[in-house]
XYZ file of C-alpha atoms in Angstrom:
165
model
C -35.191 -59.885 119.120
C -34.626 -57.786 116.003
C -35.401 -54.552 117.841
C -31.797 -53.987 118.913
C -30.502 -54.217 115.362
C -33.219 -51.881 114.099
C -32.450 -49.292 116.782
C -28.741 -49.570 116.013
C -29.321 -49.053 112.286
C -31.461 -45.989 112.893
C -29.850 -44.361 115.945
C -26.578 -46.193 116.681
C -27.216 -46.261 120.425
C -29.960 -46.350 123.043
C -30.009 -43.927 125.964
C -33.083 -45.075 127.889
C -35.061 -48.312 127.995
C -38.329 -48.267 129.954
C -39.967 -51.636 130.542
C -43.576 -50.682 131.222
C -45.695 -53.273 129.431
C -47.455 -55.633 131.804
C -50.566 -57.703 132.236
C -52.508 -58.389 135.409
C -53.995 -61.712 134.437
C -56.975 -62.922 136.405
C -57.021 -62.365 140.146
C -57.999 -65.751 141.532
C -56.770 -68.510 143.799
C -53.511 -69.991 142.522
C -55.175 -73.389 142.268
C -57.654 -71.901 139.778
C -55.049 -70.274 137.518
C -54.614 -72.171 134.294
C -51.066 -72.979 133.233
C -51.574 -70.984 130.031
C -52.651 -67.889 131.951
C -49.642 -68.127 134.281
C -47.409 -68.500 131.222
C -49.020 -65.474 129.565
C -48.458 -63.289 132.642
C -44.805 -64.369 132.919
C -44.246 -64.025 129.169
C -45.337 -60.389 129.166
C -44.090 -59.314 132.600
C -40.746 -61.156 132.692
C -39.728 -62.873 129.465
C -40.458 -59.873 127.232
C -38.345 -57.649 129.499
C -35.502 -60.190 129.549
C -35.568 -60.247 125.749
C -35.560 -56.433 125.652
C -32.518 -56.361 127.930
C -30.744 -58.931 125.785
C -31.530 -57.083 122.559
C -30.766 -53.602 123.896
C -27.792 -54.244 126.200
C -25.145 -53.579 123.525
C -26.871 -50.316 122.572
C -27.167 -49.167 126.184
C -23.437 -49.842 126.642
C -22.694 -47.631 123.608
C -24.541 -44.703 125.178
C -22.731 -42.179 127.372
C -25.098 -43.079 130.207
C -27.487 -45.895 129.254
C -30.457 -46.180 131.571
C -32.890 -49.031 132.220
C -36.083 -48.322 134.137
C -38.371 -51.280 134.787
C -41.846 -50.675 136.171
C -42.705 -52.934 139.090
C -45.464 -53.165 141.663
C -45.893 -53.309 145.398
C -47.401 -56.735 144.742
C -43.844 -58.023 144.275
C -43.043 -57.216 147.889
C -45.959 -58.866 149.650
C -47.978 -62.043 149.468
C -51.643 -61.204 148.906
C -54.382 -63.710 148.257
C -55.428 -64.023 144.601
C -52.462 -62.082 143.190
C -50.164 -65.116 142.684
C -49.071 -65.039 139.021
C -48.905 -61.231 138.806
C -47.048 -60.820 142.107
C -44.642 -63.647 141.302
C -43.944 -62.210 137.859
C -43.183 -58.764 139.291
C -40.900 -60.329 141.917
C -39.109 -62.130 139.090
C -38.845 -58.867 137.134
C -37.320 -57.171 140.174
C -34.712 -59.891 140.569
C -33.972 -59.863 136.840
C -33.472 -56.086 136.872
C -31.299 -56.057 139.988
C -29.203 -58.900 138.561
C -28.720 -56.902 135.370
C -27.796 -53.846 137.472
C -25.086 -55.903 139.190
C -23.795 -57.087 135.817
C -23.456 -53.528 134.472
C -22.224 -51.964 137.719
C -18.728 -51.385 136.315
C -20.080 -49.683 133.178
C -21.930 -46.412 132.574
C -25.239 -48.287 132.335
C -27.608 -48.045 135.296
C -30.705 -50.180 135.899
C -33.462 -49.375 138.362
C -36.995 -50.295 139.323
C -39.876 -47.920 139.804
C -43.042 -48.766 141.699
C -45.601 -46.120 140.753
C -47.968 -47.118 143.537
C -51.706 -46.730 143.135
C -52.120 -44.814 139.879
C -55.186 -44.192 137.707
C -54.521 -46.715 134.940
C -56.613 -49.288 133.100
C -54.785 -52.083 134.939
C -55.602 -50.520 138.315
C -59.266 -50.225 137.275
C -59.291 -53.919 136.367
C -57.763 -54.886 139.723
C -59.979 -52.541 141.776
C -63.174 -51.987 139.762
C -65.042 -50.219 142.586
C -62.304 -47.661 143.211
C -62.827 -44.045 142.141
C -60.011 -43.361 139.633
C -60.325 -39.633 140.345
C -59.009 -40.330 143.856
C -55.704 -41.619 142.448
C -52.653 -39.847 141.046
C -52.479 -39.761 137.262
C -49.584 -41.391 135.427
C -48.466 -37.904 134.355
C -48.076 -36.864 137.998
C -45.218 -39.325 138.553
C -43.179 -38.673 135.410
C -40.580 -36.737 137.428
C -39.463 -40.048 138.952
C -38.778 -41.505 135.501
C -36.848 -38.377 134.530
C -34.706 -38.656 137.679
C -33.840 -42.272 136.910
C -32.976 -41.355 133.320
C -30.469 -38.648 134.293
C -26.730 -39.149 133.957
C -26.209 -39.188 137.747
C -28.949 -41.775 138.405
C -28.195 -44.450 141.006
C -27.849 -48.120 140.180
C -29.849 -51.070 141.501
C -32.460 -49.072 143.390
C -36.138 -49.772 143.883
C -37.916 -46.412 143.867
C -41.446 -45.980 145.180
C -42.866 -43.088 143.176
C -45.374 -40.776 144.732
C -47.014 -37.806 143.057
C -45.874 -34.320 143.997
């Protein structure tokens, strides 16, 4: 919660906020998920991003073109067995971000979602341990999508599916 004040003291404004931190939790039947694990997944994937938006909103509004980019997942768009808490948390993050985008629509702030798709990350390896990570795009190969959403002419309230190349 103090992050906004610290950024203001040091920089006076915030141009870009990327919400990328997330946790997968344990892939299991919903009935097997402990309440504490569900809470942990939602705390990191939703609550932390809501607190970042709250803390950084005034700074984004001070910028010439404040940009919010939240990283989501295809899991938010489909119901797949064993992905309950993670998928639900990403769906909540999407709604939170699109609600914020509607709230800032009459300002210079823009908020968007980016779904990087299957990417060679530690989280992907945890979710799909038998998958060859060399067969997947690297995180670096999709950075152009983040740059596009950070530009002054970026759209508002879009869900972008990033693909390498």
